[in-house]
Every structure is written in structure tokens, then in C-alpha cells.
Short mmCIF file of C-alpha atoms in Angstrom, two decimals:
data_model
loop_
_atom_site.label_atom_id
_atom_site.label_comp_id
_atom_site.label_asym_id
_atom_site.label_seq_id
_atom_site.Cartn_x
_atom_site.Cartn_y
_atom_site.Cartn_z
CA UNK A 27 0.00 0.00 0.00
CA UNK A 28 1.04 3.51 -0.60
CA UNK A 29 1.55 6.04 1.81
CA UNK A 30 -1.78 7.94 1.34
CA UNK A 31 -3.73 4.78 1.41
CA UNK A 32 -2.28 4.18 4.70
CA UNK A 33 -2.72 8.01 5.70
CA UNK A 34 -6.65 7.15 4.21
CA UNK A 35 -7.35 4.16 6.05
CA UNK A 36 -5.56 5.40 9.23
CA UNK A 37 -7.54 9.02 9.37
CA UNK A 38 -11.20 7.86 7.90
CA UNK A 39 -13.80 6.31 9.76
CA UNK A 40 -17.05 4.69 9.42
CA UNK A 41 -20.61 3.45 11.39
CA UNK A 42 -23.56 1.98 9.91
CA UNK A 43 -26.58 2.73 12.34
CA UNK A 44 -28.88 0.03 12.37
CA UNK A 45 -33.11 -0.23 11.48
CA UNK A 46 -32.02 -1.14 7.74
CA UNK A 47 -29.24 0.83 7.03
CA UNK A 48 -31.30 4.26 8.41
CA UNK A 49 -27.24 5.88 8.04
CA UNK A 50 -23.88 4.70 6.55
CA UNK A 51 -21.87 7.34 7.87
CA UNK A 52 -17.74 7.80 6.11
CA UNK A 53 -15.78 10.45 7.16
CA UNK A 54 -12.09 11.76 6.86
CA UNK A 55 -10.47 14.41 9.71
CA UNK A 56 -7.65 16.35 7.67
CA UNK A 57 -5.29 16.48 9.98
CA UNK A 58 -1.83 17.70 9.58
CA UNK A 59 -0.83 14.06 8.77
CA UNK A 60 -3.45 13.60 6.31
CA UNK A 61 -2.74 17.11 4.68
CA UNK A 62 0.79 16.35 3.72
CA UNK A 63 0.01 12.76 2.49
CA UNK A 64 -2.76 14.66 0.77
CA UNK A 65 -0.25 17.16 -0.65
CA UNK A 66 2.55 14.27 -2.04
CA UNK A 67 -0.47 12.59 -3.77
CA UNK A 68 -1.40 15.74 -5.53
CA UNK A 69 1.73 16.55 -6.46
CA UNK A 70 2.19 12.99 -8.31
CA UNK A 71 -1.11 13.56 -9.76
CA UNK A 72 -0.82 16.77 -11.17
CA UNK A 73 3.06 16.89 -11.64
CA UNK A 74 3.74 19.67 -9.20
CA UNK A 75 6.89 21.60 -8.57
CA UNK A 76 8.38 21.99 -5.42
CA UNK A 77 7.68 25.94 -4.60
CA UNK A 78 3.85 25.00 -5.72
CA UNK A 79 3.49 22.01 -3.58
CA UNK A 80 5.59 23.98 -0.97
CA UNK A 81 2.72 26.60 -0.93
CA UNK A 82 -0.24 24.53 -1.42
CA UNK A 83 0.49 22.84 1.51
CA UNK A 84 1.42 25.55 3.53
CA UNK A 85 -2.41 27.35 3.17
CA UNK A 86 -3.48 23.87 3.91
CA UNK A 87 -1.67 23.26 7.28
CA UNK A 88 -2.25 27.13 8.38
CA UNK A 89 -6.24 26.21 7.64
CA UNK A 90 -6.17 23.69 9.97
CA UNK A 91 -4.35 25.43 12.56
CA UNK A 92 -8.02 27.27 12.82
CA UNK A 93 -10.36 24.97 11.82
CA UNK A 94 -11.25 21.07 12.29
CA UNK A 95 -12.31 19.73 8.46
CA UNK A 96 -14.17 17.23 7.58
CA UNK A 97 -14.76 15.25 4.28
CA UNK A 98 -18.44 13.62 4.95
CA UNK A 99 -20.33 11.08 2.91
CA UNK A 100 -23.33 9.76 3.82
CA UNK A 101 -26.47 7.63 3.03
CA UNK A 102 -29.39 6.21 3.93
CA UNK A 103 -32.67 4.71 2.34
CA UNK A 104 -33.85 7.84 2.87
CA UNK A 105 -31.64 9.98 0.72
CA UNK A 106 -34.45 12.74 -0.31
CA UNK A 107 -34.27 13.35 3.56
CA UNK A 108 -30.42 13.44 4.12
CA UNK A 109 -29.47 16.93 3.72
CA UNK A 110 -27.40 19.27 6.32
CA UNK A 111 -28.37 22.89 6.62
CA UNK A 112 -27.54 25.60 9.71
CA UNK A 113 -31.17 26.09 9.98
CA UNK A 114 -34.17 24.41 10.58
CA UNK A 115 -34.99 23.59 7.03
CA UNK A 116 -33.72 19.86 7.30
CA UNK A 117 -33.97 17.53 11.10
CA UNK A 118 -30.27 15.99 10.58
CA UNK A 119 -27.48 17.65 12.62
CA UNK A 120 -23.94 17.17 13.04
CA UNK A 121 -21.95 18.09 15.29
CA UNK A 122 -18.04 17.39 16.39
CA UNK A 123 -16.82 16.56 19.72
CA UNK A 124 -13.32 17.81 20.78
CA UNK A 125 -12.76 16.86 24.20
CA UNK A 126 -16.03 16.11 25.04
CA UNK A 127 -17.07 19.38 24.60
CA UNK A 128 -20.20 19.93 21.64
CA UNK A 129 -19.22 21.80 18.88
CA UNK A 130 -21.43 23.39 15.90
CA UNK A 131 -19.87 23.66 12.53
CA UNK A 132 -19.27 26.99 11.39
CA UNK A 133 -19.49 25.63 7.42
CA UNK A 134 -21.05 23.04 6.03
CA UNK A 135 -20.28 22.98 2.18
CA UNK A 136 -22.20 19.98 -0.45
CA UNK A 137 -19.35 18.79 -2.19
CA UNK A 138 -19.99 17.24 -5.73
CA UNK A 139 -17.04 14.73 -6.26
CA UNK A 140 -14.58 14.98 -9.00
CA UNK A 141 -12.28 12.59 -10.02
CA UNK A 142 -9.62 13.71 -8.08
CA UNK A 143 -12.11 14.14 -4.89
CA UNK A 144 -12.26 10.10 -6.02
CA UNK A 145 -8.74 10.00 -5.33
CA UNK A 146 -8.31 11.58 -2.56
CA UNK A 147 -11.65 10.42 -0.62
CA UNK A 148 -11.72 6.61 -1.70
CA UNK A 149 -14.91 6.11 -0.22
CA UNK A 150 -16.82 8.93 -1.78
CA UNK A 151 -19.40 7.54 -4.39
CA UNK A 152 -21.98 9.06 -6.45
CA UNK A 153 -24.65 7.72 -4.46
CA UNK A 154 -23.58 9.30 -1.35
CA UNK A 155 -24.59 13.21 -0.07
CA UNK A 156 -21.07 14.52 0.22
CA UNK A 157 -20.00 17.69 2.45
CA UNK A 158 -16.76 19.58 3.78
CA UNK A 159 -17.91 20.42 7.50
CA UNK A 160 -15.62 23.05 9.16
CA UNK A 161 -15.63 23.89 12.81
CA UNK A 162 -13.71 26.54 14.54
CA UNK A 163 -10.70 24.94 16.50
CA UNK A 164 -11.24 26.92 19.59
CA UNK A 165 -14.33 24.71 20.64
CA UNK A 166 -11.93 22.14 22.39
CA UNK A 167 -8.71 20.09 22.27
CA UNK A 168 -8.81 16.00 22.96
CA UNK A 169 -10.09 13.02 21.48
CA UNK A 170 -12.20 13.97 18.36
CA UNK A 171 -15.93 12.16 17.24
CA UNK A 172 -18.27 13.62 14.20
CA UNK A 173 -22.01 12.90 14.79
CA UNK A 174 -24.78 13.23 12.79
CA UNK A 175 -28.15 12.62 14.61
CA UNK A 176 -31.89 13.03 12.80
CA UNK A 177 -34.88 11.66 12.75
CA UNK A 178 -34.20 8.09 10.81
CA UNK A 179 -30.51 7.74 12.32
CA UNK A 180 -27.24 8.89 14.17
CA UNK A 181 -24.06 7.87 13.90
CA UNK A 182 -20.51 8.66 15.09
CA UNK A 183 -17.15 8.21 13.77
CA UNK A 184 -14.14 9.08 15.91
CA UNK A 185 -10.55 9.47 16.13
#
């Protein structure tokens, strides 16, 4: 195995909740680990040179120096419900736990995989909902969990 699928395995996580498969939950923390594993793989993808890979993954370590990311996927049989929103307009709800301590994102982005998303996130699929969930780095230090709780399901992955 290559170093980023080791990175992959090691820093992704998954649950399935139970009552028929109500939420498969997959989720990658990019930690600094992760990050630079991410960076060598994108510089053997895309053929980058050193002062480019230098700098993308300097932006990416300084983001996560103020910010726990997430790379979510999700599904359930019933995927017209699944969708994550700041307000009311949808029951699910995720959360992150640093510490112990609840923490509400401060971003929660739909991402539509592209190939290299496919590469990067092996378990990203087209039947999945797919996000990018930030939260602010302040709400706690300690062991890490992602939930997300609604009405047909919860599950939580941790590190």
C-alpha cells in the first residue's frame, strides 16, 4: 500500500446505524498528517513543482491550525431526507466533539465529487450526499468524534 492509502485508512472512519441501514456514515479528519500525504499525492497527480506544492500545503496546514475539516459522505434509504443545513430547514445535525465538549460547525459545504475528490476520498461515491464540515478549533482540544443525529438515524465516527 502507498503512503496515502495508509494516511486514508488510518484518518477515515465509518458506522452503519442500524433499522435497515437508516445511516452509513464515512468520514475523513484532515489532519496535519493527512494534509501532507494529501499534498505528495497531488503533487504525483498533477506533476507539481516543489515551490507549488511547498505553498499549497502551507495554506493547507495554516487552515487547519483554525479549523477542524471534515470530508463527509453519507447515506441512507432515505436519501431525499439526508441533507445538512444551519437552519431548521432539514432535522439531521452534526456536530463534532473535541474533548467532550459539543461543537457546531461553522461551514457546512455539499461537495460534488470529482475525479480527483475520487482520489483523494476513496470512499466517496456518487450515491452518497457529500459535504466539507468546518468547525472553529477553539471549541476544544482531545479526542475527536463527528455525529450526525436526525430523525431516521445517528451515527458517530471518531478518532
Amino acid at each position: 500500500k502507498t503512503a496515502y492509502e495508509i494516511s486514508t485508512r488510518d484518518w477515515s472512519s465509518d458506522v452503519c446505524s442500524s433499522d435497515l441501514t437508516a445511516l452509513l456514515l464515512r468520514a475523513a479528519w484532515l489532519d496535519p498528517d493527512f494534509r501532507r500525504a494529501q499534498e505528495a499525492l497531488r503533487a504525483h497527480l498533477f506533476l507539481l513543482d516543489a515551490p507549488t506544492r511547498a505553498a499549497r500545503l502551507d495554506a493547507s496546514l495554516a487552515e487547519e491550525q483554525a479549523h477542524y475539516v471534515f470530508v463527509v459522505a453519507a447515506d441512507s434509504q432515505w436519501r431525499d431526507e439526508l441533507n445538512l443545513a444551519f437552519d431548521d430547514s432539514t432535522p439531521w445535525r452534526i456536530r463534532a466533539f473535541a474533548g467532550g465538549r459539543a461543537c457546531t460547525p461553522e461551514a457546512v459545504q455539499t461537495l460534488e465529487p470529482t475525479p480527483t475528490d475520487h482520489q483523494l476520498y476513496p470512499f466517496l461515491d456518487r450515491w452518497s450526499h457529500s459535504w466539507t464540515v468546518r468547525f472553529a478549533r477553539d471549541c476544544g482540544d482531545g479526542p475527536l468524534a463527528l455525529q450526525l443525529a436526525g430523525p431516521r438515524g445517528a451515527g458517530e465516527v471518531g478518532w
